[in-house]
Amino acid sequence: MSRNRHLLNRVASVATKMLGGEAAAGVLLIIVAIAAMLVANSPLAHEYHELFHGELGWTPIPKLDNLHLWINDALMAIFFFVVGLEIKREVLEGELSSAKKRRLPVIAAAAGMFFPAIVYLGIAGTSMPEQRGWAIPAATDIAFAMGVIGLLGKRVPPSLRLFLLTVAIVDDLGAVAIIAIFYTASIKLVWLIAALIVLSGMIALTRMRVNSYLAYIALALVLWFCVLNSGVHATIAGVAAAFTIPIRVNKGGDSMLLRMEHALVPWNSYIIVPLFGFANAGVALEGIGMQGLVDPIPLGIAAGLFVGKQVGIFSAIFAADRIGVAPRPEGASWVQLWGMSILTGIGFTMSLFIGALAFPAYPHLIEEAKLGVLTGSLLSSLLGYGILRFAPKHRAVAAPA
């Protein structure tokens, strides 16, 4: 009887960890990814494809004529809006607010984007269209990576948890810049000018200390519509709008930015990102098969995420610590830092998103890219979790040779 009770307690403890706190969003993404893969390779595959890619009977915006476009161009603009709020908060008041604080995360994130791109190009080659996928393995999924960290509980020191979050935020900023610069279609100047005018209006509201949520939301929607028609990807509007939201604290110790962020994070974590994952992670293996993993694009992406990320970030931390540029996170051993570096290879949301932008004229390459993203993310999550689970808890005294 006591043995059964002990087993039930263990199951309850694991369930609590999985369904609560920062682990919940990561676990939900895992479930969503598995569900999408199963449906896409089941008798319901046609219905799955038609649900997201079938033409809508009516749409208020002709440019968005299927559910997949509404998710990727509209709902994901909200995702990027929240990312923008997080970046602004961290830069002005958080872990990126001073040169000393941001030095190591910026160095690590930069290396964590450069090395995966080099690995990808070394495998996939530099010819077109394969070359356009270089940025796919350069991004880290915050929710997924922090979800794995959440499952580990107190086995991960707070300094390492905070460092991973900060690196992922800098990584997101880099991914946004890459999307804006390298994955922008032909520019429609009139719409771009209109977008800049609206953005200037939002900046003016901030300078005039306007505290109307409705005014910012209305202008943000107009900005999104202008950017959508400008040729720049619509999600960039989300980040641009977020940067205009006031962070000044009122008498109650609160701010518009914090209120918006707190209100939108649950929607982001439990509705928008899972819906995006379900719509984009379904890889139809028919015609590709698991042997497709050795094709240049999926192999390059998987290797970029699994090998490039950990090599880039860990070597950057080690070099910065050894030459005295920036010390490694306090209380974290080198083994734990290695495990954390592996977890940054979980690309998922941002990698899937960039994959869709990289090969718009080649649907079969988008499917191959998905396979590479899912494989690299799975390997990174399993090995990263395993290393952090069994790593010594105390900080190592000496650096590795």
Tab-separated table of C-alpha atoms in Angstrom:
chain	number	residue	atom	x	y	z
A	1	MET	CA	0.000	0.000	0.000
A	2	SER	CA	2.810	2.417	0.977
A	3	ARG	CA	4.644	1.537	-2.238
A	4	ASN	CA	1.547	2.451	-4.306
A	5	ARG	CA	1.162	5.684	-2.363
A	6	HIS	CA	4.818	6.501	-2.977
A	7	LEU	CA	4.364	5.859	-6.713
A	8	LEU	CA	1.278	8.078	-6.834
A	9	ASN	CA	3.143	10.850	-5.029
A	10	ARG	CA	5.989	10.602	-7.539
A	11	VAL	CA	3.557	10.752	-10.473
A	12	ALA	CA	1.782	13.742	-8.919
A	13	SER	CA	5.104	15.498	-8.345
A	14	VAL	CA	6.183	15.002	-11.962
A	15	ALA	CA	2.771	16.124	-13.242
A	16	THR	CA	2.938	19.272	-11.115
A	17	LYS	CA	6.333	20.147	-12.569
A	18	MET	CA	5.171	19.479	-16.109
A	19	LEU	CA	1.911	21.386	-15.886
A	20	GLY	CA	2.977	24.305	-13.761
A	21	GLY	CA	5.362	27.242	-13.966
A	22	GLU	CA	7.731	27.835	-16.849
A	23	ALA	CA	7.750	24.125	-17.770
A	24	ALA	CA	4.121	24.159	-18.884
A	25	ALA	CA	4.652	26.123	-22.110
A	26	GLY	CA	7.540	23.865	-23.140
A	27	VAL	CA	5.607	20.680	-22.446
A	28	LEU	CA	2.634	22.030	-24.393
A	29	LEU	CA	4.888	22.719	-27.393
A	30	ILE	CA	6.213	19.153	-27.243
A	31	ILE	CA	2.661	17.793	-27.264
A	32	VAL	CA	1.656	20.103	-30.109
A	33	ALA	CA	4.664	19.128	-32.238
A	34	ILE	CA	3.967	15.411	-31.756
A	35	ALA	CA	0.272	15.907	-32.533
A	36	ALA	CA	1.073	17.827	-35.736
A	37	MET	CA	3.468	15.112	-36.917
A	38	LEU	CA	0.941	12.363	-36.214
A	39	VAL	CA	-1.927	14.134	-37.962
A	40	ALA	CA	0.202	15.088	-40.978
A	41	ASN	CA	1.075	11.413	-41.514
A	42	SER	CA	-2.363	9.958	-40.803
A	43	PRO	CA	-5.539	9.469	-42.856
A	44	LEU	CA	-6.437	13.003	-41.714
A	45	ALA	CA	-3.444	14.501	-43.545
A	46	HIS	CA	-5.583	15.971	-46.349
A	47	GLU	CA	-7.995	17.560	-43.874
A	48	TYR	CA	-5.038	18.927	-41.883
A	49	HIS	CA	-3.566	20.541	-44.996
A	50	GLU	CA	-6.910	21.944	-46.146
A	51	LEU	CA	-7.653	23.356	-42.688
A	52	PHE	CA	-4.617	25.598	-42.784
A	53	HIS	CA	-3.901	26.040	-46.499
A	54	GLY	CA	-7.363	25.811	-48.056
A	55	GLU	CA	-8.678	29.110	-49.418
A	56	LEU	CA	-11.106	30.868	-47.081
A	57	GLY	CA	-14.598	31.586	-48.317
A	58	TRP	CA	-14.301	35.161	-47.062
A	59	THR	CA	-11.487	37.205	-45.580
A	60	PRO	CA	-11.409	40.906	-44.604
A	61	ILE	CA	-7.850	41.142	-45.966
A	62	PRO	CA	-7.465	39.591	-49.446
A	63	LYS	CA	-3.715	39.141	-48.915
A	64	LEU	CA	-4.497	36.692	-46.090
A	65	ASP	CA	-6.664	34.174	-47.911
A	66	ASN	CA	-6.028	31.082	-45.756
A	67	LEU	CA	-5.770	30.217	-42.060
A	68	HIS	CA	-2.035	29.539	-42.267
A	69	LEU	CA	-1.380	33.121	-43.422
A	70	TRP	CA	-3.586	34.540	-40.680
A	71	ILE	CA	-1.571	32.597	-38.098
A	72	ASN	CA	1.878	33.389	-39.520
A	73	ASP	CA	1.283	37.014	-40.530
A	74	ALA	CA	-1.317	38.194	-38.015
A	75	LEU	CA	-1.215	36.122	-34.816
A	76	MET	CA	2.580	35.892	-34.937
A	77	ALA	CA	2.709	39.695	-35.040
A	78	ILE	CA	1.321	39.522	-31.489
A	79	PHE	CA	4.049	37.002	-30.610
A	80	PHE	CA	6.688	39.399	-31.912
A	81	PHE	CA	4.982	42.284	-30.082
A	82	VAL	CA	5.504	40.421	-26.791
A	83	VAL	CA	9.104	39.654	-27.799
A	84	GLY	CA	9.595	43.372	-28.424
A	85	LEU	CA	8.170	44.251	-25.002
A	86	GLU	CA	10.540	41.752	-23.343
A	87	ILE	CA	13.535	43.125	-25.232
A	88	LYS	CA	12.703	46.747	-24.351
A	89	ARG	CA	12.210	45.893	-20.674
A	90	GLU	CA	15.490	43.972	-20.493
A	91	VAL	CA	17.446	46.700	-22.311
A	92	LEU	CA	16.095	49.545	-20.171
A	93	GLU	CA	15.713	47.924	-16.768
A	94	GLY	CA	16.761	44.264	-16.879
A	95	GLU	CA	19.787	42.098	-17.545
A	96	LEU	CA	20.734	44.061	-20.666
A	97	SER	CA	20.540	47.493	-19.046
A	98	SER	CA	24.285	47.977	-18.581
A	99	ALA	CA	27.367	47.197	-20.649
A	100	LYS	CA	28.691	44.903	-17.933
A	101	LYS	CA	25.452	42.895	-17.760
A	102	ARG	CA	24.914	42.529	-21.480
A	103	ARG	CA	28.509	41.796	-22.497
A	104	LEU	CA	28.477	38.009	-22.058
A	105	PRO	CA	24.889	37.391	-23.310
A	106	VAL	CA	25.546	39.456	-26.444
A	107	ILE	CA	28.857	37.684	-27.149
A	108	ALA	CA	27.298	34.263	-26.554
A	109	ALA	CA	24.190	35.017	-28.643
A	110	ALA	CA	26.283	36.361	-31.533
A	111	ALA	CA	28.464	33.236	-31.543
A	112	GLY	CA	25.313	31.136	-31.183
A	113	MET	CA	23.987	32.607	-34.422
A	114	PHE	CA	27.260	32.668	-36.388
A	115	PHE	CA	28.383	29.070	-35.820
A	116	PRO	CA	25.040	27.396	-36.758
A	117	ALA	CA	24.950	29.430	-39.982
A	118	ILE	CA	28.503	28.304	-40.844
A	119	VAL	CA	27.659	24.663	-40.085
A	120	TYR	CA	24.525	24.880	-42.227
A	121	LEU	CA	26.317	26.457	-45.200
A	122	GLY	CA	29.139	23.931	-44.887
A	123	ILE	CA	26.648	21.076	-45.310
A	124	ALA	CA	23.880	22.549	-47.494
A	125	GLY	CA	26.205	24.595	-49.683
A	126	THR	CA	26.087	28.165	-50.921
A	127	SER	CA	24.073	27.661	-54.103
A	128	MET	CA	20.475	28.861	-54.427
A	129	PRO	CA	17.920	28.174	-53.085
A	130	GLU	CA	19.667	26.141	-50.351
A	131	GLN	CA	21.706	29.161	-49.285
A	132	ARG	CA	18.566	31.009	-48.148
A	133	GLY	CA	18.171	28.626	-45.218
A	134	TRP	CA	21.338	29.778	-43.429
A	135	ALA	CA	19.428	31.600	-40.673
A	136	ILE	CA	17.034	28.761	-39.827
A	137	PRO	CA	19.295	27.114	-37.198
A	138	ALA	CA	20.383	30.467	-35.747
A	139	ALA	CA	17.343	30.984	-33.489
A	140	THR	CA	16.496	29.653	-30.008
A	141	ASP	CA	12.972	28.955	-28.775
A	142	ILE	CA	12.628	30.679	-25.380
A	143	ALA	CA	9.466	28.845	-24.271
A	144	PHE	CA	10.774	25.398	-25.235
A	145	ALA	CA	14.239	25.886	-23.705
A	146	MET	CA	12.898	27.447	-20.496
A	147	GLY	CA	10.329	24.662	-20.316
A	148	VAL	CA	13.098	22.061	-20.211
A	149	ILE	CA	14.898	24.132	-17.559
A	150	GLY	CA	11.653	24.275	-15.583
A	151	LEU	CA	11.419	20.482	-15.528
A	152	LEU	CA	14.840	20.338	-13.871
A	153	GLY	CA	13.776	22.474	-10.918
A	154	LYS	CA	16.523	23.311	-8.419
A	155	ARG	CA	19.120	21.247	-10.278
A	156	VAL	CA	19.785	24.350	-12.364
A	157	PRO	CA	21.245	27.362	-10.508
A	158	PRO	CA	19.240	30.609	-10.824
A	159	SER	CA	22.189	32.357	-12.496
A	160	LEU	CA	22.171	29.799	-15.321
A	161	ARG	CA	18.405	30.052	-15.753
A	162	LEU	CA	18.653	33.846	-15.992
A	163	PHE	CA	21.600	33.655	-18.391
A	164	LEU	CA	19.731	31.308	-20.751
A	165	LEU	CA	16.724	33.647	-20.762
A	166	THR	CA	18.927	36.671	-21.482
A	167	VAL	CA	20.808	34.932	-24.306
A	168	ALA	CA	17.497	33.832	-25.834
A	169	ILE	CA	16.180	37.410	-25.729
A	170	VAL	CA	19.299	38.741	-27.483
A	171	ASP	CA	18.948	35.838	-29.917
A	172	ASP	CA	15.372	36.914	-30.650
A	173	LEU	CA	16.528	40.453	-31.367
A	174	GLY	CA	19.073	39.064	-33.835
A	175	ALA	CA	16.407	36.899	-35.479
A	176	VAL	CA	14.106	39.906	-35.879
A	177	ALA	CA	16.922	41.854	-37.543
A	178	ILE	CA	17.664	38.913	-39.872
A	179	ILE	CA	14.009	38.663	-40.910
A	180	ALA	CA	13.812	42.400	-41.593
A	181	ILE	CA	17.072	42.558	-43.580
A	182	PHE	CA	17.411	39.215	-45.358
A	183	TYR	CA	13.844	37.940	-45.751
A	184	THR	CA	12.106	41.043	-47.023
A	185	ALA	CA	10.381	40.865	-50.398
A	186	SER	CA	10.316	43.734	-52.888
A	187	ILE	CA	9.557	46.991	-51.084
A	188	LYS	CA	6.408	48.989	-51.856
A	189	LEU	CA	7.590	52.479	-50.989
A	190	VAL	CA	4.171	54.101	-50.466
A	191	TRP	CA	3.121	51.530	-47.869
A	192	LEU	CA	6.523	51.689	-46.164
A	193	ILE	CA	6.300	55.478	-45.863
A	194	ALA	CA	2.788	55.124	-44.454
A	195	ALA	CA	4.121	52.634	-41.890
A	196	LEU	CA	6.885	55.048	-40.862
A	197	ILE	CA	4.335	57.852	-40.443
A	198	VAL	CA	2.167	55.668	-38.187
A	199	LEU	CA	5.226	54.570	-36.203
A	200	SER	CA	6.189	58.231	-35.776
A	201	GLY	CA	2.686	58.852	-34.424
A	202	MET	CA	3.165	56.120	-31.808
A	203	ILE	CA	6.519	57.610	-30.794
A	204	ALA	CA	4.825	61.014	-30.477
A	205	LEU	CA	2.203	59.495	-28.140
A	206	THR	CA	5.022	58.218	-25.926
A	207	ARG	CA	6.792	61.590	-25.846
A	208	MET	CA	3.517	63.366	-25.027
A	209	ARG	CA	2.992	60.890	-22.155
A	210	VAL	CA	-0.317	59.658	-23.517
A	211	ASN	CA	-1.557	56.738	-21.401
A	212	SER	CA	-4.428	55.534	-23.574
A	213	TYR	CA	-4.180	51.815	-24.284
A	214	LEU	CA	-6.781	52.185	-27.039
A	215	ALA	CA	-4.685	54.787	-28.894
A	216	TYR	CA	-1.600	52.556	-28.952
A	217	ILE	CA	-3.560	49.439	-29.929
A	218	ALA	CA	-5.391	51.245	-32.751
A	219	LEU	CA	-2.177	52.675	-34.198
A	220	ALA	CA	-0.415	49.315	-33.810
A	221	LEU	CA	-3.124	47.665	-35.929
A	222	VAL	CA	-2.775	50.347	-38.605
A	223	LEU	CA	1.014	49.921	-38.499
A	224	TRP	CA	0.659	46.153	-38.948
A	225	PHE	CA	-1.633	46.634	-41.965
A	226	CYS	CA	0.797	49.076	-43.607
A	227	VAL	CA	3.791	46.800	-43.021
A	228	LEU	CA	1.818	43.792	-44.290
A	229	ASN	CA	1.389	45.571	-47.624
A	230	SER	CA	4.878	47.107	-47.738
A	231	GLY	CA	6.877	43.973	-48.565
A	232	VAL	CA	8.553	43.873	-45.133
A	233	HIS	CA	7.252	40.887	-43.166
A	234	ALA	CA	4.228	41.921	-41.110
A	235	THR	CA	5.592	40.538	-37.846
A	236	ILE	CA	8.255	43.269	-37.803
A	237	ALA	CA	5.409	45.672	-37.069
A	238	GLY	CA	4.870	43.870	-33.769
A	239	VAL	CA	8.428	44.533	-32.602
A	240	ALA	CA	8.416	48.140	-33.857
A	241	ALA	CA	5.122	48.866	-32.072
A	242	ALA	CA	6.390	47.279	-28.843
A	243	PHE	CA	9.396	49.597	-28.762
A	244	THR	CA	7.040	52.606	-28.540
A	245	ILE	CA	5.064	51.358	-25.519
A	246	PRO	CA	5.844	53.502	-22.427
A	247	ILE	CA	7.794	51.808	-19.638
A	248	ARG	CA	7.651	54.771	-17.206
A	249	VAL	CA	6.276	53.722	-13.831
A	250	ASN	CA	3.105	55.343	-12.484
A	251	LYS	CA	2.263	56.148	-8.861
A	252	GLY	CA	1.103	52.589	-8.307
A	253	GLY	CA	4.515	51.229	-9.314
A	254	ASP	CA	3.186	49.863	-12.589
A	255	SER	CA	3.660	50.728	-16.279
A	256	MET	CA	1.802	50.256	-19.551
A	257	LEU	CA	4.560	47.998	-20.874
A	258	LEU	CA	4.447	45.674	-17.873
A	259	ARG	CA	0.645	45.511	-17.941
A	260	MET	CA	0.605	44.653	-21.648
A	261	GLU	CA	3.361	42.080	-21.258
A	262	HIS	CA	1.681	40.354	-18.318
A	263	ALA	CA	-1.667	40.342	-20.121
A	264	LEU	CA	-0.306	38.924	-23.380
A	265	VAL	CA	2.269	36.365	-22.172
A	266	PRO	CA	-0.359	33.689	-21.301
A	267	TRP	CA	-2.056	34.171	-24.692
A	268	ASN	CA	1.327	33.886	-26.359
A	269	SER	CA	2.422	30.797	-24.444
A	270	TYR	CA	-0.802	28.801	-24.448
A	271	ILE	CA	-2.668	29.838	-27.598
A	272	ILE	CA	-0.635	31.693	-30.246
A	273	VAL	CA	2.631	29.718	-30.154
A	274	PRO	CA	0.953	26.280	-29.813
A	275	LEU	CA	-1.420	27.144	-32.675
A	276	PHE	CA	1.549	28.253	-34.777
A	277	GLY	CA	3.377	25.053	-33.849
A	278	PHE	CA	0.438	22.840	-34.798
A	279	ALA	CA	-0.011	24.659	-38.115
A	280	ASN	CA	3.688	24.547	-39.027
A	281	ALA	CA	5.250	21.456	-37.418
A	282	GLY	CA	3.265	18.878	-39.370
A	283	VAL	CA	5.827	17.318	-41.700
A	284	ALA	CA	4.406	14.936	-44.299
A	285	LEU	CA	7.090	12.233	-44.461
A	286	GLU	CA	5.625	10.726	-47.627
A	287	GLY	CA	8.090	11.501	-50.388
A	288	ILE	CA	10.712	12.496	-47.820
A	289	GLY	CA	10.925	9.693	-45.294
A	290	MET	CA	13.366	9.587	-42.416
A	291	GLN	CA	16.133	8.970	-44.931
A	292	GLY	CA	15.479	12.573	-45.967
A	293	LEU	CA	17.431	13.608	-42.875
A	294	VAL	CA	20.654	13.075	-44.807
A	295	ASP	CA	19.569	15.528	-47.507
A	296	PRO	CA	21.592	18.762	-47.387
A	297	ILE	CA	18.904	21.104	-46.017
A	298	PRO	CA	17.508	19.023	-43.112
A	299	LEU	CA	20.964	17.713	-42.214
A	300	GLY	CA	22.432	21.209	-42.299
A	301	ILE	CA	19.644	22.611	-40.100
A	302	ALA	CA	19.763	19.736	-37.601
A	303	ALA	CA	23.567	19.933	-37.372
A	304	GLY	CA	23.437	23.726	-37.098
A	305	LEU	CA	21.037	23.546	-34.155
A	306	PHE	CA	22.566	20.557	-32.397
A	307	VAL	CA	26.278	21.139	-33.071
A	308	GLY	CA	26.635	24.774	-34.140
A	309	LYS	CA	24.637	26.236	-31.259
A	310	GLN	CA	26.424	24.422	-28.462
A	311	VAL	CA	29.882	24.917	-29.964
A	312	GLY	CA	29.290	28.608	-30.616
A	313	ILE	CA	27.778	29.522	-27.254
A	314	PHE	CA	29.985	27.333	-25.050
A	315	SER	CA	33.203	28.397	-26.773
A	316	ALA	CA	32.155	32.069	-26.503
A	317	ILE	CA	31.494	31.740	-22.758
A	318	PHE	CA	34.772	29.881	-22.241
A	319	ALA	CA	36.828	32.375	-24.260
A	320	ALA	CA	35.192	35.423	-22.619
A	321	ASP	CA	35.840	33.979	-19.150
A	322	ARG	CA	39.435	32.954	-19.839
A	323	ILE	CA	40.577	36.244	-21.377
A	324	GLY	CA	38.707	38.299	-18.773
A	325	VAL	CA	36.166	39.978	-21.054
A	326	ALA	CA	33.201	38.701	-19.010
A	327	PRO	CA	32.995	36.102	-16.211
A	328	ARG	CA	30.793	33.044	-16.604
A	329	PRO	CA	27.496	32.927	-14.632
A	330	GLU	CA	28.199	32.622	-10.929
A	331	GLY	CA	27.489	29.261	-9.314
A	332	ALA	CA	27.328	27.322	-12.594
A	333	SER	CA	29.798	24.534	-13.383
A	334	TRP	CA	31.305	24.097	-16.819
A	335	VAL	CA	29.255	20.922	-17.298
A	336	GLN	CA	26.066	22.860	-16.534
A	337	LEU	CA	27.100	25.591	-18.943
A	338	TRP	CA	27.631	22.949	-21.611
A	339	GLY	CA	24.159	21.518	-20.957
A	340	MET	CA	22.645	24.999	-21.167
A	341	SER	CA	24.516	25.633	-24.430
A	342	ILE	CA	23.003	22.463	-25.897
A	343	LEU	CA	19.493	23.618	-24.922
A	344	THR	CA	19.928	26.742	-27.036
A	345	GLY	CA	19.799	24.369	-30.016
A	346	ILE	CA	16.042	24.066	-29.503
A	347	GLY	CA	14.892	26.178	-32.431
A	348	PHE	CA	11.228	25.270	-32.997
A	349	THR	CA	9.048	28.429	-33.149
A	350	MET	CA	11.494	30.956	-34.606
A	351	SER	CA	13.308	28.375	-36.751
A	352	LEU	CA	10.047	27.079	-38.245
A	353	PHE	CA	9.017	30.669	-38.889
A	354	ILE	CA	12.262	31.551	-40.699
A	355	GLY	CA	12.069	28.249	-42.612
A	356	ALA	CA	8.731	29.309	-44.103
A	357	LEU	CA	10.244	32.662	-45.134
A	358	ALA	CA	13.402	31.121	-46.601
A	359	PHE	CA	11.753	28.931	-49.238
A	360	PRO	CA	8.402	30.527	-50.180
A	361	ALA	CA	8.573	29.202	-53.748
A	362	TYR	CA	9.676	25.682	-52.742
A	363	PRO	CA	7.050	23.927	-50.568
A	364	HIS	CA	9.050	20.672	-50.501
A	365	LEU	CA	12.082	22.529	-49.100
A	366	ILE	CA	9.894	24.019	-46.357
A	367	GLU	CA	8.923	20.463	-45.395
A	368	GLU	CA	12.576	19.412	-45.384
A	369	ALA	CA	13.413	22.437	-43.236
A	370	LYS	CA	10.725	21.435	-40.738
A	371	LEU	CA	12.219	17.964	-40.500
A	372	GLY	CA	15.640	19.437	-39.779
A	373	VAL	CA	14.268	21.854	-37.165
A	374	LEU	CA	12.327	19.142	-35.336
A	375	THR	CA	15.278	16.731	-35.385
A	376	GLY	CA	17.826	19.286	-34.175
A	377	SER	CA	15.452	20.584	-31.498
A	378	LEU	CA	14.651	17.062	-30.270
A	379	LEU	CA	18.311	16.063	-30.014
A	380	SER	CA	19.180	19.316	-28.235
A	381	SER	CA	16.344	19.006	-25.727
A	382	LEU	CA	17.093	15.369	-24.854
A	383	LEU	CA	20.871	15.705	-24.511
A	384	GLY	CA	20.672	19.109	-22.794
A	385	TYR	CA	18.156	17.773	-20.275
A	386	GLY	CA	20.239	14.655	-19.652
A	387	ILE	CA	23.458	16.587	-19.001
A	388	LEU	CA	21.797	19.103	-16.680
A	389	ARG	CA	19.908	16.332	-14.892
A	390	PHE	CA	23.075	14.466	-13.939
A	391	ALA	CA	25.588	17.337	-13.809
A	392	PRO	CA	27.290	18.040	-10.454
A	393	LYS	CA	25.416	20.764	-8.606
A	394	HIS	CA	28.495	22.534	-7.311
A	395	ARG	CA	30.550	24.903	-9.393
A	396	ALA	CA	33.679	23.437	-10.928
A	397	VAL	CA	36.876	25.002	-9.597
A	398	ALA	CA	38.982	24.779	-12.734
A	399	ALA	CA	38.147	25.612	-16.319
A	400	PRO	CA	38.312	22.809	-18.874
A	401	ALA	CA	41.557	22.356	-20.725
